[in-house]
Coordinates of N, CA and C and ligand atoms in Angstrom, one line a residue:
M1 N 17.7 -2.5 -3.5 CA 16.8 -1.6 -4.3 C 15.7 -1.1 -3.3
K2 N 15.5 0.2 -3.3 CA 14.5 0.8 -2.5 C 13.3 1.4 -3.4
I3 N 12.2 0.8 -3.2 CA 11.0 1.1 -4.1 C 9.9 1.6 -3.3
I4 N 9.2 2.6 -3.8 CA 7.9 3.1 -3.2 C 6.8 2.8 -4.2
M5 N 5.7 2.3 -3.7 CA 4.5 2.1 -4.5 C 3.5 3.3 -4.3
L6 N 3.1 4.0 -5.3 CA 2.1 5.1 -5.2 C 0.9 4.6 -5.9
G7 N -0.2 5.3 -5.6 CA -1.5 5.0 -6.3 C -2.6 5.1 -5.4
A8 N -3.8 5.2 -6.0 CA -5.1 5.3 -5.2 C -5.3 4.1 -4.4
P9 N -6.2 4.2 -3.4 CA -6.6 3.0 -2.7 C -7.2 2.0 -3.6
G10 N -6.7 0.7 -3.6 CA -7.3 -0.3 -4.5 C -6.7 -0.3 -5.9
A11 N -5.6 0.5 -6.1 CA -5.0 0.5 -7.5 C -4.2 -0.8 -7.7
G12 N -3.9 -1.5 -6.7 CA -3.2 -2.7 -6.8 C -1.7 -2.6 -6.3
K13 N -1.5 -1.6 -5.5 CA -0.2 -1.5 -4.9 C 0.3 -2.7 -4.1
G14 N -0.6 -3.2 -3.3 CA -0.3 -4.3 -2.4 C 0.0 -5.6 -3.3
T15 N -0.9 -5.8 -4.2 CA -0.8 -7.0 -5.1 C 0.6 -6.9 -5.8
Q16 N 1.0 -5.8 -6.4 CA 2.3 -5.7 -7.1 C 3.4 -5.7 -6.1
A17 N 3.3 -5.1 -5.0 CA 4.4 -5.0 -4.0 C 4.8 -6.4 -3.5
K18 N 3.8 -7.3 -3.3 CA 4.1 -8.7 -2.9 C 4.9 -9.4 -4.0
M19 N 4.5 -9.2 -5.3 CA 5.2 -9.8 -6.4 C 6.6 -9.3 -6.5
I20 N 6.8 -8.0 -6.3 CA 8.1 -7.4 -6.4 C 9.0 -8.0 -5.3
A21 N 8.4 -8.1 -4.1 CA 9.2 -8.5 -2.9 C 9.7 -10.0 -3.2
E22 N 8.8 -10.8 -3.8 CA 9.2 -12.2 -4.0 C 10.3 -12.3 -5.1
K23 N 10.1 -11.5 -6.2 CA 11.0 -11.7 -7.3 C 12.4 -11.1 -6.9
Y24 N 12.4 -10.0 -6.2 CA 13.7 -9.3 -6.0 C 14.3 -9.7 -4.6
G25 N 13.6 -10.5 -3.8 CA 14.1 -10.9 -2.5 C 14.2 -9.8 -1.5
I26 N 13.3 -8.9 -1.5 CA 13.3 -7.8 -0.5 C 12.0 -7.7 0.2
P27 N 12.0 -7.2 1.5 CA 10.8 -7.3 2.2 C 9.7 -6.3 1.7
H28 N 8.4 -6.7 1.8 CA 7.3 -5.9 1.5 C 6.8 -5.2 2.8
V29 N 7.0 -3.9 2.8 CA 6.6 -3.2 4.1 C 5.3 -2.3 3.8
S30 N 4.2 -2.8 4.4 CA 3.0 -2.1 4.2 C 2.5 -1.5 5.6
T31 N 2.4 -0.2 5.6 CA 1.9 0.4 6.9 C 0.5 0.0 7.2
G32 N -0.3 -0.2 6.1 CA -1.7 -0.6 6.3 C -1.7 -2.0 7.0
D33 N -0.9 -2.9 6.5 CA -0.8 -4.3 7.1 C -0.3 -4.2 8.5
I34 N 0.7 -3.3 8.8 CA 1.2 -3.2 10.2 C 0.0 -2.7 11.1
F35 N -0.7 -1.7 10.7 CA -1.9 -1.2 11.5 C -2.9 -2.3 11.7
R36 N -3.2 -3.0 10.6 CA -4.3 -4.1 10.7 C -3.8 -5.2 11.6
A37 N -2.6 -5.6 11.6 CA -2.1 -6.6 12.5 C -2.2 -6.1 14.0
N38 N -1.9 -4.8 14.2 CA -2.1 -4.2 15.5 C -3.5 -4.2 16.0
I39 N -4.4 -3.9 15.0 CA -5.9 -3.9 15.4 C -6.3 -5.3 15.8
K40 N -5.9 -6.3 15.0 CA -6.2 -7.7 15.2 C -5.7 -8.1 16.6
N41 N -4.5 -7.7 17.0 CA -3.9 -8.1 18.3 C -4.4 -7.2 19.4
G42 N -5.2 -6.2 19.1 CA -5.8 -5.3 20.2 C -4.7 -4.5 20.9
T43 N -3.7 -4.1 20.2 CA -2.7 -3.2 20.8 C -3.2 -1.8 20.9
E44 N -2.5 -1.0 21.7 CA -2.9 0.4 21.9 C -2.8 1.2 20.6
L45 N -1.7 0.9 19.8 CA -1.5 1.5 18.5 C -2.6 1.1 17.6
G46 N -3.0 -0.1 17.6 CA -4.1 -0.6 16.8 C -5.4 0.1 17.1
M47 N -5.7 0.3 18.4 CA -7.0 1.0 18.8 C -7.0 2.4 18.3
E48 N -5.8 3.1 18.4 CA -5.7 4.5 18.0 C -5.9 4.5 16.4
A49 N -5.2 3.7 15.7 CA -5.2 3.7 14.3 C -6.6 3.4 13.7
K50 N -7.3 2.5 14.4 CA -8.6 2.1 13.9 C -9.6 3.2 13.8
K51 N -9.5 4.2 14.8 CA -10.4 5.4 14.8 C -10.3 6.1 13.4
Y52 N -9.1 6.2 12.9 CA -9.0 6.9 11.6 C -9.3 6.0 10.4
M53 N -8.8 4.8 10.5 CA -9.0 3.9 9.3 C -10.4 3.6 9.0
D54 N -11.2 3.4 10.0 CA -12.6 3.1 9.8 C -13.4 4.3 9.1
Q55 N -12.8 5.5 9.3 CA -13.5 6.7 8.6 C -12.8 6.9 7.2
G56 N -11.8 6.2 6.9 CA -11.1 6.4 5.6 C -10.2 7.6 5.7
Q57 N -9.9 8.0 7.0 CA -8.9 9.1 7.2 C -7.5 8.6 7.4
L58 N -6.5 9.4 7.2 CA -5.1 9.0 7.4 C -4.8 8.9 8.9
V59 N -4.0 8.0 9.3 CA -3.5 7.9 10.7 C -2.5 9.1 10.8
P60 N -2.5 9.8 12.0 CA -1.6 11.0 12.0 C -0.1 10.6 11.7
D61 N 0.6 11.6 11.1 CA 2.0 11.4 10.7 C 2.9 11.0 11.9
E62 N 2.6 11.5 13.1 CA 3.5 11.3 14.2 C 3.6 9.8 14.5
L63 N 2.4 9.1 14.4 CA 2.3 7.7 14.7 C 2.9 6.9 13.6
T64 N 2.6 7.3 12.4 CA 3.0 6.5 11.2 C 4.5 6.5 10.9
V65 N 5.0 7.7 11.0 CA 6.5 7.8 10.7 C 7.3 7.0 11.6
K66 N 7.0 7.0 12.9 CA 7.9 6.2 13.8 C 7.9 4.7 13.5
I67 N 6.7 4.2 13.2 CA 6.5 2.8 12.9 C 7.3 2.4 11.7
L68 N 7.2 3.3 10.7 CA 7.9 3.0 9.4 C 9.4 3.0 9.6
L69 N 9.9 4.1 10.3 CA 11.4 4.2 10.4 C 11.9 3.0 11.2
D70 N 11.2 2.6 12.3 CA 11.6 1.5 13.1 C 11.7 0.2 12.2
R71 N 10.7 0.1 11.3 CA 10.6 -1.1 10.5 C 11.7 -1.2 9.5
V72 N 12.0 -0.1 8.8 CA 13.1 -0.1 7.8 C 14.5 -0.1 8.4
A73 N 14.6 0.1 9.7 CA 15.9 0.0 10.4 C 16.2 -1.4 10.7
Q74 N 15.3 -2.4 10.6 CA 15.5 -3.8 10.9 C 16.5 -4.4 9.9
D75 N 17.1 -5.4 10.3 CA 18.2 -6.1 9.5 C 17.8 -6.5 8.1
D76 N 16.5 -7.1 8.0 CA 16.1 -7.6 6.7 C 15.9 -6.5 5.7
C77 N 15.9 -5.2 6.1 CA 15.7 -4.1 5.1 C 17.0 -3.6 4.7
K78 N 18.2 -4.2 5.1 CA 19.5 -3.6 4.7 C 19.7 -3.5 3.2
N79 N 19.2 -4.5 2.5 CA 19.5 -4.5 1.0 C 18.3 -4.0 0.2
G80 N 17.4 -3.3 0.9 CA 16.3 -2.7 0.2 C 15.0 -3.1 0.7
Y81 N 13.9 -2.6 0.1 CA 12.5 -2.9 0.5 C 11.6 -2.3 -0.5
V82 N 10.4 -2.8 -0.4 CA 9.3 -2.1 -1.2 C 8.2 -1.6 -0.3
L83 N 8.1 -0.3 -0.3 CA 7.1 0.4 0.6 C 5.8 0.5 -0.1
D84 N 4.7 0.1 0.7 CA 3.4 0.0 0.1 C 2.5 0.8 1.1
G85 N 2.0 2.0 0.7 CA 1.2 2.8 1.6 C 1.9 3.8 2.4
F86 N 3.2 3.9 2.2 CA 4.0 5.0 2.8 C 5.1 5.4 1.8
P87 N 5.3 6.7 1.6 CA 4.7 7.8 2.3 C 3.3 8.1 1.6
R88 N 2.5 8.8 2.4 CA 1.1 9.1 1.9 C 0.9 10.6 2.1
T89 N 1.8 11.4 2.6 CA 1.7 12.8 2.7 C 3.1 13.4 2.4
I90 N 3.1 14.7 2.1 CA 4.4 15.3 1.8 C 5.3 15.3 3.1
P91 N 4.7 15.6 4.3 CA 5.6 15.5 5.5 C 6.2 14.1 5.7
Q92 N 5.4 13.1 5.4 CA 6.0 11.7 5.5 C 7.1 11.5 4.5
A93 N 6.9 12.0 3.3 CA 8.0 11.8 2.3 C 9.2 12.6 2.7
E94 N 9.0 13.8 3.3 CA 10.2 14.6 3.7 C 11.0 13.9 4.8
V95 N 10.3 13.3 5.7 CA 11.0 12.6 6.8 C 11.8 11.4 6.3
L96 N 11.2 10.6 5.4 CA 11.8 9.5 4.8 C 13.1 9.9 4.0
D97 N 12.9 11.0 3.2 CA 14.0 11.5 2.4 C 15.2 12.0 3.3
K98 N 14.8 12.6 4.4 CA 15.9 13.1 5.4 C 16.6 11.9 6.0
A99 N 15.8 10.9 6.4 CA 16.4 9.7 7.1 C 17.4 9.0 6.1
L100 N 17.0 8.9 4.9 CA 17.8 8.2 3.9 C 19.0 9.1 3.5
T101 N 18.8 10.4 3.4 CA 20.0 11.3 3.1 C 21.1 11.2 4.1
E102 N 20.6 11.1 5.4 CA 21.6 11.0 6.5 C 22.4 9.7 6.4
L103 N 21.8 8.7 5.8 CA 22.6 7.4 5.6 C 23.3 7.4 4.2
G104 N 23.3 8.5 3.5 CA 23.9 8.6 2.2 C 23.2 7.8 1.2
D105 N 21.9 7.6 1.4 CA 21.0 6.7 0.6 C 19.9 7.5 -0.1
A106 N 19.1 6.8 -0.9 CA 18.0 7.5 -1.6 C 17.0 6.4 -2.1
I107 N 15.8 6.8 -2.4 CA 14.8 5.9 -3.1 C 15.3 5.7 -4.6
D108 N 15.2 4.5 -5.1 CA 15.5 4.2 -6.5 C 14.4 4.4 -7.4
F109 N 13.2 4.0 -7.0 CA 12.0 4.1 -7.9 C 10.8 4.4 -7.1
A110 N 9.9 5.3 -7.6 CA 8.6 5.5 -7.0 C 7.7 5.1 -8.2
I111 N 6.9 4.0 -8.0 CA 6.1 3.5 -9.1 C 4.6 3.9 -8.8
D112 N 4.1 4.7 -9.7 CA 2.7 5.1 -9.6 C 1.8 4.1 -10.4
V113 N 1.0 3.4 -9.7 CA 0.1 2.4 -10.3 C -1.2 3.2 -10.6
N114 N -1.4 3.5 -11.9 CA -2.5 4.5 -12.2 C -3.8 3.8 -12.6
V115 N -4.8 4.1 -11.8 CA -6.2 3.5 -12.1 C -7.2 4.6 -11.8
P116 N -8.1 4.9 -12.8 CA -9.1 5.9 -12.6 C -10.1 5.6 -11.5
D117 N -10.6 6.7 -10.9 CA -11.5 6.5 -9.7 C -12.7 5.6 -10.1
E118 N -13.2 5.6 -11.3 CA -14.4 4.8 -11.6 C -14.2 3.3 -11.4
N119 N -12.9 2.9 -11.7 CA -12.7 1.5 -11.5 C -12.5 1.1 -10.0
I120 N -12.2 2.0 -9.2 CA -11.7 1.7 -7.9 C -12.8 1.1 -7.0
V121 N -14.0 1.8 -7.0 CA -15.0 1.4 -6.0 C -15.4 -0.1 -6.3
K122 N -15.5 -0.4 -7.6 CA -15.9 -1.8 -8.1 C -14.8 -2.8 -7.6
R123 N -13.6 -2.4 -7.7 CA -12.5 -3.4 -7.3 C -12.6 -3.6 -5.8
M124 N -12.8 -2.5 -5.0 CA -12.8 -2.7 -3.6 C -13.9 -3.5 -3.0
S125 N -15.1 -3.4 -3.6 CA -16.2 -4.2 -3.1 C -16.0 -5.6 -3.4
G126 N -15.2 -6.0 -4.4 CA -14.9 -7.4 -4.7 C -13.7 -7.9 -3.9
R127 N -12.9 -7.1 -3.2 CA -11.7 -7.5 -2.6 C -12.1 -8.3 -1.3
R128 N -11.4 -9.4 -1.1 CA -11.5 -10.1 0.2 C -10.1 -10.3 0.7
A129 N -10.0 -10.0 2.0 CA -8.6 -10.0 2.7 C -8.5 -11.0 3.8
C130 N -7.3 -11.6 3.9 CA -7.0 -12.5 5.1 C -6.4 -11.6 6.1
L131 N -7.0 -11.5 7.3 CA -6.4 -10.6 8.3 C -5.3 -11.4 9.1
S132 N -5.2 -12.7 8.8 CA -4.1 -13.5 9.5 C -2.8 -13.3 8.8
C133 N -2.8 -13.5 7.4 CA -1.5 -13.5 6.7 C -1.3 -12.3 5.8
G134 N -2.4 -11.5 5.6 CA -2.3 -10.3 4.7 C -2.5 -10.6 3.3
A135 N -2.8 -11.8 2.9 CA -3.1 -12.1 1.5 C -4.4 -11.4 1.0
T136 N -4.4 -11.0 -0.3 CA -5.7 -10.4 -0.8 C -6.1 -11.1 -2.0
Y137 N -7.4 -11.1 -2.2 CA -8.1 -11.8 -3.3 C -9.1 -10.9 -3.9
H138 N -9.6 -11.3 -5.1 CA -10.8 -10.5 -5.6 C -11.8 -11.6 -6.1
I139 N -13.0 -11.4 -5.7 CA -14.0 -12.5 -6.0 C -14.1 -12.8 -7.5
E140 N -13.9 -11.8 -8.4 CA -13.9 -12.1 -9.8 C -12.5 -12.3 -10.4
H141 N -11.6 -11.4 -10.1 CA -10.3 -11.4 -10.8 C -9.3 -12.4 -10.2
I142 N -9.3 -12.5 -8.9 CA -8.3 -13.4 -8.2 C -9.0 -14.2 -7.1
P143 N -9.9 -15.1 -7.5 CA -10.6 -15.8 -6.5 C -9.7 -16.8 -5.7
P144 N -10.0 -17.1 -4.5 CA -9.3 -18.1 -3.7 C -9.8 -19.5 -4.3
K145 N -9.0 -20.5 -4.0 CA -9.4 -21.9 -4.5 C -10.7 -22.3 -3.9
K146 N -10.9 -22.0 -2.6 CA -12.1 -22.4 -1.9 C -12.8 -21.1 -1.4
E147 N -14.0 -20.9 -1.8 CA -14.7 -19.6 -1.5 C -14.6 -19.2 0.0
G148 N -14.1 -18.0 0.2 CA -14.1 -17.5 1.6 C -13.0 -17.9 2.4
I149 N -12.1 -18.8 1.9 CA -11.0 -19.3 2.7 C -9.6 -18.9 2.0
C150 N -8.7 -18.5 2.9 CA -7.3 -18.1 2.4 C -6.6 -19.3 1.9
D151 N -6.0 -19.3 0.6 CA -5.2 -20.4 0.1 C -4.0 -20.6 0.9
K152 N -3.4 -19.5 1.5 CA -2.1 -19.6 2.1 C -2.2 -20.2 3.5
C153 N -3.2 -19.7 4.3 CA -3.2 -20.1 5.7 C -4.5 -20.8 6.2
G154 N -5.5 -20.9 5.3 CA -6.7 -21.6 5.7 C -7.7 -20.8 6.5
Q155 N -7.3 -19.5 6.8 CA -8.2 -18.7 7.6 C -9.4 -18.1 6.8
E156 N -10.4 -17.6 7.5 CA -11.5 -17.0 6.8 C -11.2 -15.6 6.1
L157 N -11.7 -15.4 4.9 CA -11.5 -14.1 4.2 C -12.7 -13.1 4.6
V158 N -12.3 -11.9 4.7 CA -13.3 -10.9 5.1 C -13.3 -9.7 4.1
L159 N -14.4 -8.9 4.1 CA -14.5 -7.6 3.4 C -13.9 -6.6 4.5
R160 N -12.8 -5.9 4.1 CA -12.2 -5.0 5.1 C -13.3 -3.9 5.5
D161 N -13.3 -3.5 6.8 CA -14.2 -2.5 7.3 C -14.1 -1.3 6.4
D162 N -12.9 -0.9 5.9 CA -12.8 0.3 5.1 C -13.1 0.1 3.6
D163 N -13.5 -1.0 3.2 CA -13.8 -1.3 1.8 C -15.3 -1.1 1.5
K164 N -16.1 -0.6 2.5 CA -17.5 -0.3 2.2 C -17.6 0.9 1.3
P165 N -18.5 0.9 0.3 CA -18.5 2.0 -0.7 C -18.3 3.4 -0.2
E166 N -19.1 3.8 0.9 CA -19.0 5.2 1.4 C -17.6 5.5 1.9
T167 N -17.0 4.5 2.6 CA -15.6 4.8 3.1 C -14.6 4.9 2.0
V168 N -14.8 4.1 0.9 CA -13.9 4.1 -0.2 C -13.9 5.5 -0.9
L169 N -15.1 6.1 -1.0 CA -15.2 7.4 -1.6 C -14.4 8.4 -0.8
N170 N -14.5 8.3 0.5 CA -13.8 9.2 1.4 C -12.3 8.9 1.2
R171 N -11.8 7.7 1.1 CA -10.4 7.4 1.0 C -9.9 8.0 -0.3
L172 N -10.8 7.9 -1.4 CA -10.3 8.5 -2.7 C -10.1 10.0 -2.5
K173 N -11.0 10.7 -1.8 CA -10.9 12.1 -1.6 C -9.6 12.4 -0.9
V174 N -9.4 11.7 0.2 CA -8.1 11.8 1.0 C -6.9 11.6 0.1
Y175 N -7.0 10.6 -0.8 CA -5.9 10.3 -1.7 C -5.6 11.5 -2.6
H176 N -6.7 12.1 -3.2 CA -6.4 13.2 -4.1 C -5.9 14.4 -3.4
D177 N -6.4 14.7 -2.2 CA -6.0 15.9 -1.4 C -4.6 15.7 -0.9
Q178 N -4.2 14.5 -0.3 CA -3.0 14.5 0.5 C -1.9 13.6 -0.1
T179 N -2.3 12.6 -0.9 CA -1.2 11.7 -1.4 C -0.8 12.0 -2.9
Q180 N -1.7 12.5 -3.7 CA -1.4 12.8 -5.1 C -0.2 13.8 -5.2
P181 N -0.1 14.8 -4.4 CA 1.0 15.7 -4.5 C 2.4 15.0 -4.5
L182 N 2.4 13.7 -4.0 CA 3.7 13.0 -4.0 C 4.2 12.7 -5.4
I183 N 3.2 12.7 -6.4 CA 3.6 12.4 -7.8 C 4.6 13.5 -8.2
D184 N 4.3 14.7 -7.9 CA 5.2 15.9 -8.2 C 6.5 15.8 -7.5
F185 N 6.4 15.4 -6.2 CA 7.6 15.3 -5.3 C 8.6 14.3 -5.9
Y186 N 8.1 13.2 -6.3 CA 9.1 12.2 -6.8 C 9.4 12.4 -8.3
T187 N 8.6 13.1 -9.0 CA 8.9 13.5 -10.4 C 10.2 14.4 -10.3
K188 N 10.1 15.4 -9.4 CA 11.2 16.3 -9.2 C 12.5 15.6 -8.8
K189 N 12.4 14.5 -8.2 CA 13.6 13.7 -7.8 C 14.0 12.7 -8.9
N190 N 13.3 12.8 -10.0 CA 13.6 11.9 -11.2 C 13.5 10.4 -10.9
V191 N 12.6 10.0 -10.0 CA 12.5 8.6 -9.8 C 11.1 8.1 -10.1
L192 N 10.2 9.0 -10.5 CA 8.8 8.5 -10.7 C 8.7 7.8 -12.0
K193 N 8.0 6.6 -11.9 CA 7.6 5.8 -13.1 C 6.1 5.5 -13.0
T194 N 5.4 5.6 -14.1 CA 4.0 5.4 -14.1 C 3.6 4.1 -14.9
V195 N 2.8 3.3 -14.3 CA 2.3 2.1 -15.0 C 0.8 2.1 -15.1
D196 N 0.2 1.5 -16.1 CA -1.2 1.5 -16.3 C -1.8 0.3 -15.4
G197 N -2.4 0.7 -14.3 CA -2.9 -0.3 -13.3 C -4.2 -0.9 -13.7
T198 N -4.8 -0.5 -14.9 CA -6.1 -1.1 -15.3 C -5.8 -2.4 -16.1
K199 N -4.6 -2.7 -16.4 CA -4.3 -4.0 -17.1 C -4.4 -5.1 -16.2
D200 N -4.4 -6.3 -16.7 CA -4.3 -7.6 -15.9 C -3.1 -7.5 -15.0
M201 N -3.3 -8.1 -13.8 CA -2.2 -8.0 -12.8 C -0.8 -8.5 -13.3
K202 N -0.8 -9.5 -14.1 CA 0.4 -10.1 -14.7 C 1.1 -9.1 -15.6
E203 N 0.2 -8.4 -16.4 CA 0.8 -7.4 -17.4 C 1.3 -6.2 -16.6
V204 N 0.6 -5.8 -15.6 CA 1.1 -4.7 -14.8 C 2.5 -5.1 -14.2
F205 N 2.6 -6.3 -13.7 CA 3.9 -6.7 -13.1 C 5.0 -6.8 -14.2
A206 N 4.7 -7.2 -15.4 CA 5.7 -7.3 -16.5 C 6.2 -5.8 -16.8
D207 N 5.2 -4.9 -16.8 CA 5.6 -3.5 -17.0 C 6.6 -3.0 -15.9
I208 N 6.3 -3.4 -14.7 CA 7.1 -3.0 -13.5 C 8.5 -3.6 -13.6
V209 N 8.5 -4.9 -14.0 CA 9.8 -5.6 -14.1 C 10.7 -4.9 -15.2
A210 N 10.0 -4.5 -16.2 CA 10.8 -3.8 -17.3 C 11.4 -2.5 -16.8
I211 N 10.7 -1.9 -15.9 CA 11.3 -0.6 -15.3 C 12.4 -0.9 -14.3
L212 N 12.2 -1.9 -13.4 CA 13.2 -2.2 -12.4 C 14.4 -2.9 -12.9
G213 N 14.2 -3.7 -14.0 CA 15.4 -4.4 -14.6 C 15.6 -5.7 -13.9
Ligands
AP5_1 P1 -3.7 0.6 3.1 O1 -3.8 -0.8 3.6 O2 -2.4 1.1 2.6 O3 -4.8 0.8 2.0 P2 -4.8 1.6 0.6 O4 -3.7 2.5 0.2 O5 -6.1 2.3 0.6 O6 -4.6 0.5 -0.4 P3 -5.3 -0.8 -0.4 O7 -4.6 -1.8 0.4 O8 -6.8 -0.6 -0.2 O9 -5.2 -1.1 -2.0 P4 -4.0 -1.6 -2.9 O10 -3.6 -0.5 -3.8 O11 -2.9 -2.2 -2.1 O12 -4.8 -2.6 -3.8 P5 -4.8 -4.2 -3.7 O13 -3.5 -4.7 -4.3 O14 -5.2 -4.8 -2.5 O15 -4.2 1.6 4.2 C1 -5.4 1.5 4.9 C2 -5.6 2.6 5.9 O16 -4.5 2.6 6.8 C3 -5.5 4.0 5.3 O17 -6.8 4.4 4.8 C4 -5.1 4.9 6.5 O18 -6.1 5.1 7.4 C5 -4.1 3.9 7.2 N1 -2.7 4.2 6.7 C6 -1.9 3.2 6.1 N2 -0.7 3.8 5.7 C7 -0.7 5.1 6.2 C8 0.2 6.2 6.2 N3 1.4 6.1 5.6 N4 -0.2 7.4 6.7 C9 -1.4 7.5 7.3 N5 -2.3 6.5 7.4 C10 -2.0 5.3 6.8 O19 -5.9 -4.4 -4.9 C11 -7.2 -4.1 -4.7 C12 -8.2 -5.2 -5.2 O20 -8.1 -5.2 -6.6 C13 -7.8 -6.6 -4.7 O21 -9.0 -7.3 -4.5 C14 -7.0 -7.1 -5.8 O22 -7.1 -8.5 -5.8 C15 -7.6 -6.5 -7.0 N6 -6.6 -6.3 -8.1 C16 -5.3 -5.9 -7.9 N7 -4.7 -5.7 -9.1 C17 -5.7 -5.9 -10.1 C18 -5.7 -5.8 -11.5 N8 -4.6 -5.5 -12.2 N9 -6.8 -6.1 -12.1 C19 -7.9 -6.4 -11.4 N10 -8.0 -6.5 -10.1 C20 -6.9 -6.3 -9.4
ZN2 ZN1 -4.1 -16.1 5.0

């Protein structure tokens, strides 16, 4: 099963994608996580991506597309994957579509996790992330067992550089300008499904499972 998660920054794409990956036994592929791992390791790619991410801008398509196509060509993606944060522009969606068509394949579901802008800024300022293992928490909704410490790997949790309110507003603008047109793109392909992302995360997941089967 090949699934794409759509939705504004902070809508809960990552939270749901991890749960889908676990239930259906497919890898969770997040371009944001790949970039953050590269930043943490000080790679050239990471240094280039950071310039854009810190401003809330998108990393250029040329860089992003190659990384994604390399990742989904790996063995563990043979039986499907859940993409989180890709595609984010029409050109990215077209490249993915072409690559899949050449393999006689296609996306099965594009799930739009719908959350109004008003809720987003609040969610982001409460998010805490583990830069070691990629786990995310929320200080009110999904707190770690021990304050400031990752349940999974014991490392320190941080507020992501791009979760500061002014950067979040910029990310929302970029989302509406460049990513929202994908809703139309996948509607036309008859694979778009919308879920209400303002519900509790377990209820959102139940709605997604009802769609995926
Ligand atoms: P990326 O990492 O993809 O960030 P994003 O899309 O902005 O999404 P987030 O990770 O911020 O949010 P999410 O929807 O996954 O929400 P989460 O589950 O964490 O990208 C970061 C940057 O990298 C981009 O700005 C760009 O620069 C670059 N980039 C990445 N991909 C790219 C691409 N393809 N092209 C170009 N550039 C790219 O949830 C948010 C919070 O809410 C958490 O605290 C969570 O615990 C909480 N929460 C989740 N669900 C619920 C719920 N139902 N109720 C209450 N709280 C909830
Ligand atoms: Zn961790």
